[in-house]
mmCIF file of C-alpha atoms in Angstrom:
data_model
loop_
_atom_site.group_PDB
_atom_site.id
_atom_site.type_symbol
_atom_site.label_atom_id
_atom_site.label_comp_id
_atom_site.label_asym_id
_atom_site.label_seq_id
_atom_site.Cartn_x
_atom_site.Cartn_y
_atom_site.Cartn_z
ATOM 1 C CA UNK S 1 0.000 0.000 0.000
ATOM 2 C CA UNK S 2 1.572 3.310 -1.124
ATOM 3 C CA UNK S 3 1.176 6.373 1.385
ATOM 4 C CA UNK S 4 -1.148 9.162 0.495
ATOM 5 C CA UNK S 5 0.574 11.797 -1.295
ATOM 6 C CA UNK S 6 -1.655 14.828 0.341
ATOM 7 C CA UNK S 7 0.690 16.956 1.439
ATOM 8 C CA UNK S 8 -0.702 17.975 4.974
ATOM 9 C CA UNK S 9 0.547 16.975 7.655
ATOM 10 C CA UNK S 10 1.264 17.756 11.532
ATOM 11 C CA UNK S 11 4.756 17.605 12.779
ATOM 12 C CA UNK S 12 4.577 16.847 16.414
ATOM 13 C CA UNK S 13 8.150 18.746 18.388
ATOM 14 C CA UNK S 14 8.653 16.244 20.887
ATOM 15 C CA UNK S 15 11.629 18.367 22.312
ATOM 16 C CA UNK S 16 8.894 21.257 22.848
ATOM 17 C CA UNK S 17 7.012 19.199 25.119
ATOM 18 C CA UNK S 18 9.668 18.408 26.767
ATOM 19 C CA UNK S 19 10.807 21.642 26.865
ATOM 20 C CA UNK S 20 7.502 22.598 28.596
ATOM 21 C CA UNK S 21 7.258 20.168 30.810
ATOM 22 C CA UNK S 22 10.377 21.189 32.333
ATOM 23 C CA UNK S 23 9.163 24.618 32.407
ATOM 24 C CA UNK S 24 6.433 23.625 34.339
ATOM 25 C CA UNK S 25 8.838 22.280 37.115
ATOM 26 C CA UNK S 26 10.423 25.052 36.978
ATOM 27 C CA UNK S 27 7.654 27.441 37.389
ATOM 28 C CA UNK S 28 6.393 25.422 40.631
ATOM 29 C CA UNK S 29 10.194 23.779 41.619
ATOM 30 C CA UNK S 30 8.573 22.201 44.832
ATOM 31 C CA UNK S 31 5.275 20.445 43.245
ATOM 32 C CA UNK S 32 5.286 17.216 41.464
ATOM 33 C CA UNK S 33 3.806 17.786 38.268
ATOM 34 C CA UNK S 34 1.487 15.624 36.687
ATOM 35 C CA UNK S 35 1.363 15.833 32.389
ATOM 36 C CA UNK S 36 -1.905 15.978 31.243
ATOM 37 C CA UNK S 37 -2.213 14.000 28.036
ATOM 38 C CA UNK S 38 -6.079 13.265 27.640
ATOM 39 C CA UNK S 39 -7.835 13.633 24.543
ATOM 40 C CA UNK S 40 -4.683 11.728 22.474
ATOM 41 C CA UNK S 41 -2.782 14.224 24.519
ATOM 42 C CA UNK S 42 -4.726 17.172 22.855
ATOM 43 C CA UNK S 43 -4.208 15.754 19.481
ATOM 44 C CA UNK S 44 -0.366 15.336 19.457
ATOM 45 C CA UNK S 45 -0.316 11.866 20.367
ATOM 46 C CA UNK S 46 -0.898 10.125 24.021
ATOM 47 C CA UNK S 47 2.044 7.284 23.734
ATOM 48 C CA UNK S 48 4.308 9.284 21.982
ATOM 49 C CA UNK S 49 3.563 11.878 23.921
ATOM 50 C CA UNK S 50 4.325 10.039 27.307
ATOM 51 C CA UNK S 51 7.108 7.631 25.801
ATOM 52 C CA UNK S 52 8.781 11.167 25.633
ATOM 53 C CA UNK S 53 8.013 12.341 29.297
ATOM 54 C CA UNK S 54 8.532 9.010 30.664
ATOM 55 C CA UNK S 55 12.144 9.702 32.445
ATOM 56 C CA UNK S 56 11.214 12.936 33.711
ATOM 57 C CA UNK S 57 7.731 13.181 34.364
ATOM 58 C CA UNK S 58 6.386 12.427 38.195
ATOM 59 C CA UNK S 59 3.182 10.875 36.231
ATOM 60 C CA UNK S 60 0.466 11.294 33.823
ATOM 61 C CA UNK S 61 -3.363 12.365 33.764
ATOM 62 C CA UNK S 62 -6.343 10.953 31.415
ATOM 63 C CA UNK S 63 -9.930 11.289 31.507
ATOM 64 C CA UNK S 64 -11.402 7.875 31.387
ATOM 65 C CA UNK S 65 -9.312 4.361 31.880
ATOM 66 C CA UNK S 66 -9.659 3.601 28.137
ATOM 67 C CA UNK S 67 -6.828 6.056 27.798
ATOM 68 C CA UNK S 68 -5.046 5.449 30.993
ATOM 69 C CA UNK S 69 -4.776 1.490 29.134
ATOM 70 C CA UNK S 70 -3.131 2.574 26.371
ATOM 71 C CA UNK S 71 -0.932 4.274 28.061
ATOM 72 C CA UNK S 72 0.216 1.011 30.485
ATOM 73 C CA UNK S 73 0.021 -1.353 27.070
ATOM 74 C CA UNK S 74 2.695 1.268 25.573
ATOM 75 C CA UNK S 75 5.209 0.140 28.533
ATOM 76 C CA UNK S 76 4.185 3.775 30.643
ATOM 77 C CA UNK S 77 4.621 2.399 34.223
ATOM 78 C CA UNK S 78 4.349 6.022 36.024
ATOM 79 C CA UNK S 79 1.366 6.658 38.021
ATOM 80 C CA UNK S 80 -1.238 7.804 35.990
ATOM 81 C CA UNK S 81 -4.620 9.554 37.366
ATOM 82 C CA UNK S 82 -7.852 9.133 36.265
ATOM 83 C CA UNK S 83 -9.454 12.803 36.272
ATOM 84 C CA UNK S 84 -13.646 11.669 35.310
ATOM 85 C CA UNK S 85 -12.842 8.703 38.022
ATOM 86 C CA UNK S 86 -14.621 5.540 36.942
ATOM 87 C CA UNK S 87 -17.875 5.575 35.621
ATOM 88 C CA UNK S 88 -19.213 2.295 36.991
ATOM 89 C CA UNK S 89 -17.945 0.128 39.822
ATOM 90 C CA UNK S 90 -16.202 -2.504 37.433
ATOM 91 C CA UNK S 91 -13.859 -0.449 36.083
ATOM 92 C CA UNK S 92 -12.312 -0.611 39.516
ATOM 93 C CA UNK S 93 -10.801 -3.991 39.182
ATOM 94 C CA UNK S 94 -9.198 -2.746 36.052
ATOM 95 C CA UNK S 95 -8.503 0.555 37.984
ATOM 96 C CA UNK S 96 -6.849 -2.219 40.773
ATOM 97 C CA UNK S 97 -4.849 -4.665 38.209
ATOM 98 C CA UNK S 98 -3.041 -1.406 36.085
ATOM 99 C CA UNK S 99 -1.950 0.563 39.384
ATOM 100 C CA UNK S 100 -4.373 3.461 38.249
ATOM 101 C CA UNK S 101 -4.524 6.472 40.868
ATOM 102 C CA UNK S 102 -9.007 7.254 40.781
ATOM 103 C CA UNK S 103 -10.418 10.588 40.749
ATOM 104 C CA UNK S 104 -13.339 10.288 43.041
ATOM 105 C CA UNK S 105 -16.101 13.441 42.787
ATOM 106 C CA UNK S 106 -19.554 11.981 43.708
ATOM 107 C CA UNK S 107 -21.362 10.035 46.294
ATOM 108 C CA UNK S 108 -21.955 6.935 43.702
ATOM 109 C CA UNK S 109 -18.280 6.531 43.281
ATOM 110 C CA UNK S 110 -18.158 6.971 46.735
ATOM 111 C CA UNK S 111 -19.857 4.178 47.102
ATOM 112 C CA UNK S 112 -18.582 1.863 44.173
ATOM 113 C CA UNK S 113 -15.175 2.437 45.845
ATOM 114 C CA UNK S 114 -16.115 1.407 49.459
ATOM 115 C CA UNK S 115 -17.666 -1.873 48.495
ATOM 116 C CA UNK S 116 -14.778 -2.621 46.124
ATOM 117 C CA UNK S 117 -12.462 -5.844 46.895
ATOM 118 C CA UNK S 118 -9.141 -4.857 44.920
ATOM 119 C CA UNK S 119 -5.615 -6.897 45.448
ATOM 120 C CA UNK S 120 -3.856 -3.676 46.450
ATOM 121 C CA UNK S 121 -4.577 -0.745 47.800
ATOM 122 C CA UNK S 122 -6.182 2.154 45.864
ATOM 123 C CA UNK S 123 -4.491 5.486 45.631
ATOM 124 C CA UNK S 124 -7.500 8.367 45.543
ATOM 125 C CA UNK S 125 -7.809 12.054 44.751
ATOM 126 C CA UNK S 126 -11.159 13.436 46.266
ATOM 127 C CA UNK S 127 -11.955 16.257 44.107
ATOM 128 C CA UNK S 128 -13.753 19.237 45.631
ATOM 129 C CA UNK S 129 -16.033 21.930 44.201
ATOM 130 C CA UNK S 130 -14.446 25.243 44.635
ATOM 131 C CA UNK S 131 -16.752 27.040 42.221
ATOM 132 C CA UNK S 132 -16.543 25.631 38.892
ATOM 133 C CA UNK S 133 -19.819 23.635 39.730
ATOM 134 C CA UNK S 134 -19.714 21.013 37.276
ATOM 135 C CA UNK S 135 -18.063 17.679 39.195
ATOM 136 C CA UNK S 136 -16.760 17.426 42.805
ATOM 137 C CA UNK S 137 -17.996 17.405 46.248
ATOM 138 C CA UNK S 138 -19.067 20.154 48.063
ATOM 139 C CA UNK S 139 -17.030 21.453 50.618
ATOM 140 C CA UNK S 140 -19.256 20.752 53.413
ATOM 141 C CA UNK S 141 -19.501 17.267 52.261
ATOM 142 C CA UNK S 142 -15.502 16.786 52.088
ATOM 143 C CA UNK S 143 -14.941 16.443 56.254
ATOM 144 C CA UNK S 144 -17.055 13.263 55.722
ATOM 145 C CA UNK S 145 -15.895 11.892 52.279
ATOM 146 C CA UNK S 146 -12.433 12.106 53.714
ATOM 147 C CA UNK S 147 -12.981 10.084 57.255
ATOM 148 C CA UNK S 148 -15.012 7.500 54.705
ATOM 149 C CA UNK S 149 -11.930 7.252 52.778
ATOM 150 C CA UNK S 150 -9.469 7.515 55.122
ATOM 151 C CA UNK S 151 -10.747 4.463 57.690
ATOM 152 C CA UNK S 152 -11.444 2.421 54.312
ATOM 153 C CA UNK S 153 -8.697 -0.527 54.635
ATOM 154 C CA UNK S 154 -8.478 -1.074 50.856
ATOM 155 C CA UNK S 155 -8.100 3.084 50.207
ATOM 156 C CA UNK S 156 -4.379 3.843 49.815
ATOM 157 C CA UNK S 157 -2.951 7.482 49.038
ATOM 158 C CA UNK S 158 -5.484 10.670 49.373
ATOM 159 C CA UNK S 159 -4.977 13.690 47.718
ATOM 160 C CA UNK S 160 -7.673 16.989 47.482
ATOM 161 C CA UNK S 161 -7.902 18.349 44.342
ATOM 162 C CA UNK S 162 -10.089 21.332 42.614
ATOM 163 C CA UNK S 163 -10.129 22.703 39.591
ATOM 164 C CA UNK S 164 -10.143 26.318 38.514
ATOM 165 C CA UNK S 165 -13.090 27.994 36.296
ATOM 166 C CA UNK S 166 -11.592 31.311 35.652
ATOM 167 C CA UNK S 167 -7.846 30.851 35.819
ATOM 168 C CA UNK S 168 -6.996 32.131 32.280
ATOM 169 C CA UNK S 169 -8.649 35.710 33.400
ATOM 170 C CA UNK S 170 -5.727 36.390 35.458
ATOM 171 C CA UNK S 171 -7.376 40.020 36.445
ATOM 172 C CA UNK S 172 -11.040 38.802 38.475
ATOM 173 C CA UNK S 173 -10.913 38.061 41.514
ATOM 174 C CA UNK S 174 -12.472 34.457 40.738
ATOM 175 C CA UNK S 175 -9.704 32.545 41.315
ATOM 176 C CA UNK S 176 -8.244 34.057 44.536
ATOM 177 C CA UNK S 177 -11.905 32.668 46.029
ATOM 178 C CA UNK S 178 -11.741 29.100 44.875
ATOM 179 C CA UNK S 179 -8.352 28.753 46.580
ATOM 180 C CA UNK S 180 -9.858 30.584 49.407
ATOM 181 C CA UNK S 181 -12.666 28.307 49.854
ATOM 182 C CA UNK S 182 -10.176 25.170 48.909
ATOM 183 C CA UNK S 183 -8.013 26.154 51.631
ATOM 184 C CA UNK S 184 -10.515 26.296 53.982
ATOM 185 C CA UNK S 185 -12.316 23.558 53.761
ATOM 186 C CA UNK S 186 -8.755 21.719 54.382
ATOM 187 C CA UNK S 187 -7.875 23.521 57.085
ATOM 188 C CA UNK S 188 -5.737 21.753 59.898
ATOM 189 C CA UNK S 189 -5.648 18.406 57.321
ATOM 190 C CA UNK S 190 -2.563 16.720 56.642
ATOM 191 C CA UNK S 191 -3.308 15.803 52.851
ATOM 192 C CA UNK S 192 -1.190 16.256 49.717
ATOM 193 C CA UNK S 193 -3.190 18.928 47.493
ATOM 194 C CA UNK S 194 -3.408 19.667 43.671
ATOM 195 C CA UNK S 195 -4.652 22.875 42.218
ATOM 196 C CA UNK S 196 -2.998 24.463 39.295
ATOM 197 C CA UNK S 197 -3.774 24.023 35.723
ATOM 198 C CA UNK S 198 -1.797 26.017 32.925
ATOM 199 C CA UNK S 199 -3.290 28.799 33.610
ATOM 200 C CA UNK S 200 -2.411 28.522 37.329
ATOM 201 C CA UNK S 201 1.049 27.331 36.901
ATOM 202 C CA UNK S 202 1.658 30.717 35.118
ATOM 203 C CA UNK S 203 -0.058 32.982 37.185
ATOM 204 C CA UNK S 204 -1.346 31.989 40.605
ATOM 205 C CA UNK S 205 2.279 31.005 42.175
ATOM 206 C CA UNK S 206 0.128 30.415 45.557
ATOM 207 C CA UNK S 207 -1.666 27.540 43.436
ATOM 208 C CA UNK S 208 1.711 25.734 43.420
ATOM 209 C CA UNK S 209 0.706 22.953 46.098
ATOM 210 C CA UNK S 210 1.912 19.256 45.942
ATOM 211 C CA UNK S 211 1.004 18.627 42.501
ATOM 212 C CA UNK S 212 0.163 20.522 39.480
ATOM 213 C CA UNK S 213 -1.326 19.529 36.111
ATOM 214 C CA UNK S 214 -0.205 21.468 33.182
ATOM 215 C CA UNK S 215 -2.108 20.744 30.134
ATOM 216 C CA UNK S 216 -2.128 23.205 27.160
ATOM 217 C CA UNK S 217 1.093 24.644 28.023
ATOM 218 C CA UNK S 218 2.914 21.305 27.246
ATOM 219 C CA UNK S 219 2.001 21.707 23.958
ATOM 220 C CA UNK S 220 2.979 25.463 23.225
ATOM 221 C CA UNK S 221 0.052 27.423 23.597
ATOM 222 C CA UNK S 222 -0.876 29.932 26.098
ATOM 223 C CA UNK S 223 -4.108 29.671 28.346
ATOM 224 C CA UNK S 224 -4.890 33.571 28.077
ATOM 225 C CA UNK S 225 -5.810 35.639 25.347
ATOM 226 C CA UNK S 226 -3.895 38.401 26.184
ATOM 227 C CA UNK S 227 -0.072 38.867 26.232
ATOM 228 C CA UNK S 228 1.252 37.105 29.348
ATOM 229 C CA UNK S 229 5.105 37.394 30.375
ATOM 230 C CA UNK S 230 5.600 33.752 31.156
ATOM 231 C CA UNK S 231 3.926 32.435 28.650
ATOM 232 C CA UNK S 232 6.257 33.755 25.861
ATOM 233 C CA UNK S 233 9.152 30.942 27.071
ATOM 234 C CA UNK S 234 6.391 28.254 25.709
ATOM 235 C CA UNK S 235 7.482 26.235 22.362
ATOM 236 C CA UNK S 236 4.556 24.887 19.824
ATOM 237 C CA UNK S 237 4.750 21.470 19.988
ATOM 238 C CA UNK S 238 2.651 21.213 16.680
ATOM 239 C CA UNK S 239 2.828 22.776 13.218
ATOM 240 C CA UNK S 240 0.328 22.079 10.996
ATOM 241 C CA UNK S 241 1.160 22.343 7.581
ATOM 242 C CA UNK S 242 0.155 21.592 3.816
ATOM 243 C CA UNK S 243 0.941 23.083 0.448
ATOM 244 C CA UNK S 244 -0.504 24.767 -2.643
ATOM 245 C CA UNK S 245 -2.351 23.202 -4.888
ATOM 246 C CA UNK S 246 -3.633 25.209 -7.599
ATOM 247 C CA UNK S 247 -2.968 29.384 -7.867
ATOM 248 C CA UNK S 248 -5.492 31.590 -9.637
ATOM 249 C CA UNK S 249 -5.649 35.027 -11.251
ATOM 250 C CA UNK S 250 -8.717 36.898 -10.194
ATOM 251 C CA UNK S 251 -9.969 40.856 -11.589
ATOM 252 C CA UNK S 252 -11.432 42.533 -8.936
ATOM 253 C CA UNK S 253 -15.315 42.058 -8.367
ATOM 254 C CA UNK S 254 -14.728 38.119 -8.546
ATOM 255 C CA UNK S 255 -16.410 36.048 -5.865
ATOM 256 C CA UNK S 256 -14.313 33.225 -4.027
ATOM 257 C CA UNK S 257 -15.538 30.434 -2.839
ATOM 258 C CA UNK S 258 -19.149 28.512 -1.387
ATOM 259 C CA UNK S 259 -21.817 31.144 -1.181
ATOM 260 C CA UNK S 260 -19.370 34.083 -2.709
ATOM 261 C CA UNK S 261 -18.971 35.639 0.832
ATOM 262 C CA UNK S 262 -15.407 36.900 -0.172
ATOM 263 C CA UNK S 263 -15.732 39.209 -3.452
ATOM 264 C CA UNK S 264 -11.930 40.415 -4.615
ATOM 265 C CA UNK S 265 -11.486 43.829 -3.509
ATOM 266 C CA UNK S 266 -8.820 43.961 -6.635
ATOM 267 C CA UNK S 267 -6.928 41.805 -9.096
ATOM 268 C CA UNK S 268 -5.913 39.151 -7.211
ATOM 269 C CA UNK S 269 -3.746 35.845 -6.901
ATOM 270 C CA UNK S 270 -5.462 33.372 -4.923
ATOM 271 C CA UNK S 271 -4.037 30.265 -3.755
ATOM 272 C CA UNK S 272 -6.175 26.836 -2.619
ATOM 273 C CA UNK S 273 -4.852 24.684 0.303
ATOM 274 C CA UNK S 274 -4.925 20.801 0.839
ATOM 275 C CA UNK S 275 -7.200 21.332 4.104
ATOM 276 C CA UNK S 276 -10.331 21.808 5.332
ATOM 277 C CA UNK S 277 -12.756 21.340 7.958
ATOM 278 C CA UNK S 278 -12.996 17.414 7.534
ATOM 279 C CA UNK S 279 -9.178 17.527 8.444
ATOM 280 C CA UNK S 280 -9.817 19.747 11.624
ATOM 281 C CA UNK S 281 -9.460 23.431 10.294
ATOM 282 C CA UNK S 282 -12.087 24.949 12.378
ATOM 283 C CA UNK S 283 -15.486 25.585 9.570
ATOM 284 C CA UNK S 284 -16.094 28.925 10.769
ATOM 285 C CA UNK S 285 -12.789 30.740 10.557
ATOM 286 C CA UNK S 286 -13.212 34.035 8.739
ATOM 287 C CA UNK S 287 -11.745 35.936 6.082
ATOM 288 C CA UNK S 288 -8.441 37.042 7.238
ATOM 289 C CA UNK S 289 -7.618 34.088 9.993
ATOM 290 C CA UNK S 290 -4.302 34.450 9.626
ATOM 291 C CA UNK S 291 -1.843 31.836 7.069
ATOM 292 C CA UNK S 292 1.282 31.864 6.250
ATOM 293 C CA UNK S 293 2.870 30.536 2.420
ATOM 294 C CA UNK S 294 6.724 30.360 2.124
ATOM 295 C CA UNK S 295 7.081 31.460 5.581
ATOM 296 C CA UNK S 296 5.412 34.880 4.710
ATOM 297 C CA UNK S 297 2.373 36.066 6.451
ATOM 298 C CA UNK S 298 -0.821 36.292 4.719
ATOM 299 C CA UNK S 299 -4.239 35.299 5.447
ATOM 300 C CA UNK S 300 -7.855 33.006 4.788
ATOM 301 C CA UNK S 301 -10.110 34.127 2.356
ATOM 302 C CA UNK S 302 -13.521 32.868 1.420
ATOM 303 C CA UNK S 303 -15.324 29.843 3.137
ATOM 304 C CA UNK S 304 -13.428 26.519 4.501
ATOM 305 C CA UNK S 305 -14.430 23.896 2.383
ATOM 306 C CA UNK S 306 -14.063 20.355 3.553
ATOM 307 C CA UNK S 307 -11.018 19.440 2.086
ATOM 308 C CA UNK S 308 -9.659 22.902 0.568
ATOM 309 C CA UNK S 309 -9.145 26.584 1.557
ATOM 310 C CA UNK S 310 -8.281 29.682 -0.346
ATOM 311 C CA UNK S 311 -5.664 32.520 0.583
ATOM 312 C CA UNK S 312 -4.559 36.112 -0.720
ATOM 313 C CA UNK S 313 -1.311 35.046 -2.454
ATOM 314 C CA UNK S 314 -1.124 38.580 -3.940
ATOM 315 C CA UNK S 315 1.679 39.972 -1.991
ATOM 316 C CA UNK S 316 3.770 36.601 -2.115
ATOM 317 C CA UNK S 317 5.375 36.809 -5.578
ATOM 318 C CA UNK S 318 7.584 33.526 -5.057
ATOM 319 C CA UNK S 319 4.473 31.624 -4.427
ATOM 320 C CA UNK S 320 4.000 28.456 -7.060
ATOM 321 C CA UNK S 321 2.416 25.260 -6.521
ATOM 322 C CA UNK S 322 3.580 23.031 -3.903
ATOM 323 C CA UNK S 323 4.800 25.678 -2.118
ATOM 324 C CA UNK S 324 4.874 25.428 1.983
ATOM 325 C CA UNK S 325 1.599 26.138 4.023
ATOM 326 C CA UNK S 326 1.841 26.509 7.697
ATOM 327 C CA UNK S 327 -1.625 26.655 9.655
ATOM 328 C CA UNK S 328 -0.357 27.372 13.140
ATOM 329 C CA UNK S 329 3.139 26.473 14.388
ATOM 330 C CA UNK S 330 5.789 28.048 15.120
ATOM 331 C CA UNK S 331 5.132 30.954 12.592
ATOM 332 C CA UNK S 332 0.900 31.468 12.750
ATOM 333 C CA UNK S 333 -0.237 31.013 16.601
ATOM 334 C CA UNK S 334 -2.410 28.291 17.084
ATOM 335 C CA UNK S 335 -4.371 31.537 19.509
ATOM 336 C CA UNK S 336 -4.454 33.714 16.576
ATOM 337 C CA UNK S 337 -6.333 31.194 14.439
ATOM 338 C CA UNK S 338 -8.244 30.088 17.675
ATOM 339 C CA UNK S 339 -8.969 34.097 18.383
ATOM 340 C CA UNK S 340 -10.309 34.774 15.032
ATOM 341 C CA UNK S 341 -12.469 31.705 14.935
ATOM 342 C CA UNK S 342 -14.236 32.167 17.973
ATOM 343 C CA UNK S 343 -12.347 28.976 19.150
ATOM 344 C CA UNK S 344 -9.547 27.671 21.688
ATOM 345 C CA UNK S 345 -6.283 26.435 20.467
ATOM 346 C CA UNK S 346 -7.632 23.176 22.964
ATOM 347 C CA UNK S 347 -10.245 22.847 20.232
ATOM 348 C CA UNK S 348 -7.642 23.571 17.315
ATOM 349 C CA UNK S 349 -5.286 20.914 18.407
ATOM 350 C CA UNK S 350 -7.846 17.893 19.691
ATOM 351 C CA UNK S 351 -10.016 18.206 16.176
ATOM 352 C CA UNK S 352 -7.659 17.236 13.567
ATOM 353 C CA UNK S 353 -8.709 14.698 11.667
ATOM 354 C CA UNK S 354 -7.907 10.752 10.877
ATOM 355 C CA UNK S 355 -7.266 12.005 7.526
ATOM 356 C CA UNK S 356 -4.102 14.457 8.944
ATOM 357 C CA UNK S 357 -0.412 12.174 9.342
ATOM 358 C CA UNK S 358 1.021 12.666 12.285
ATOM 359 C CA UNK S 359 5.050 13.089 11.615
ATOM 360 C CA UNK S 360 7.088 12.859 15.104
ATOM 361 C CA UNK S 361 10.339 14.517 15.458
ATOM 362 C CA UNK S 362 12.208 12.906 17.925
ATOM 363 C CA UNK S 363 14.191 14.813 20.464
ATOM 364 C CA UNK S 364 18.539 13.773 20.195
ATOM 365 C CA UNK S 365 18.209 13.012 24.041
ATOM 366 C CA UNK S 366 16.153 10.404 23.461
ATOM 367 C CA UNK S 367 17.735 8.601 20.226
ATOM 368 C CA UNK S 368 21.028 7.914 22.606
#
């Protein structure tokens, strides 16, 4: 079988994750931090991913034990939590036989851990709502979930976690409550604690507990949308690219594209891209969503198709067919496509497509 010859592609730095990773450490030197690599690790590849992080990373986070699996069938022997928990009391003997450290947020897993029989002790993290309101316990309920927990003779490791709502607005007051109320409602308990997402990591040093759990900033992009200081040492860990495929001439008053929503405002050179909205390029990005063709900045025009997109090639003069299209990357910021489609670069990276070939560059440390 002969490999498609598409050109588009996403080339996966693994020496920027690792790069961020260690940033992360460094950031929050005293907590152990714990990679986040659900969702295929946002898009860039859970194993690989991991394989990478492997000899430095204190362990790993998923969302469900389908992905904590693949992780322990690719050789990853770290501890690796399970942030959703289980969602039904048999998943526990899996949760038991892989070594799997169990979110546990509600009164039925509460319960479906309790009456469990495992071989070893289980390690849990009893996750409290601090005022995202969407899963944990309330803090009045924590005092007893806790003692439950703690007397349990098949419950091994505790730690209290929370997660942040507003962490990326680094200017409302938001977040200083949750930790607030967090802190409280483990006041005078001896109990490792985890708190700080990206966001956090960068800008709520008094988030830095026992663990943290970076997740977008692994993979290059910043949690805020405005300028933030430390966010600038971040390295994209993806650039997807693709190529020209076809260049056309265009007088001015031409329409472009489905529905002619882009009319040429003067003679033009447009160029078509091998990618569309089947491959993960968000539908809804807009006329001028910025592009880039031989390294040179340009920008979208006209509707994403499913497989193809135009651009304004008229200022690139050494633009010909074939030539190099970069997406986002290190040139075009993931948050500047994200930003002009009404997206996040979490949605940008975790929605490209079967269809896109994944091309890992390995870092030298690792090829020793």
């Amino acid at each position: 079988m002969t490999s498609s010859a598409r050109p588009l592609r996403a080339r996966i730095h693994l020496d920027a994750i690792r790069h961020n990773y260690r940033y992360a450490k460094q950031l929050a030197p005293y907590s152990k931090v714990l990679a986040v690599v659900k969702a295929n690790a946002y898009g860039h590849g859970a194993v690989m991913v991991a394989q990478t992080l492997a000899d430095i990373a204190d362990g790993f986070a998923v969302a469900c034990i389908d992905e904590a699996m693949e992780l322990r069938d690719a050789g990853i022997t770290q501890p690796i939590v399970l942030l959703e928990g289980v969602f039904n009391a048999n998943e526990l003997a899996l949760v038991d036989r892989a070594e799997l450290s169990v979110v546990v947020h509600c009164q039925e897993q509460l319960a479906w851990l309790l009456a469990a029989r495992p071989l070893q002790k289980l390690n849990c993290w009893i996750k409290i709502d601090s005022g995202m309101h969407r899963i944990g316990f309330e803090p009045s309920d924590f005092n007893r979930v806790y003692a439950e927990l703690r007397a349990c003779p098949h419950v091994g490791e505790l730690v209290a976690m929370s997660h942040f709502a507003r962490a990326d607005e680094p200017n409302l007051p938001y977040t200083a409550q949750q930790i607030a109320v967090f802190e409280k409602t483990l006041s005078g308990l001896e109990i490792p604690r985890s708190l700080a997402n990206s966001a956090a990591i960068l800008a709520y040093s008094n988030a830095h507990v026992e663990w943290t759990r970076p997740g977008l900033m692994l993979y290059g992009a910043s949690p805020f949308a405005e300028a933030h200081p430390l966010a600038t040492a971040l390295r994209p860990a993806m650039t997807l690219e693709s190529a020209l495929i076809a260049i056309r001439n265009l007088p001015a008053g031409e329409p472009v594209g489905y529905g002619g929503r882009f009319v040429s405002e003067r003679p033009m050179r447009v160029g078509v891209v091998a990618i569309g909205y089947a491959d993960g390029y968000p539908r809804h990005a807009p006329t001028g969503t910025p592009v880039a063709v031989n390294g040179q900045m340009t920008r979208l025009i006209g509707r994403v198709s499913m497989d193809m997109i135009t651009v304004d090639l008229t200022e690139i003069i050494d633009a010909h067919v074939g030539a190099p299209v970069e997406l986002w990357g290190t040139t075009v910021a993931a948050n500047a496509v994200a930003a002009a489609s009404e997206t996040l670069a979490y949605q940008l990276f975790t929605g490209i497509g079967r269809r896109v070939a994944h091309c890992y560059e390995i870092p030298s440390t690792l090829c020793d």
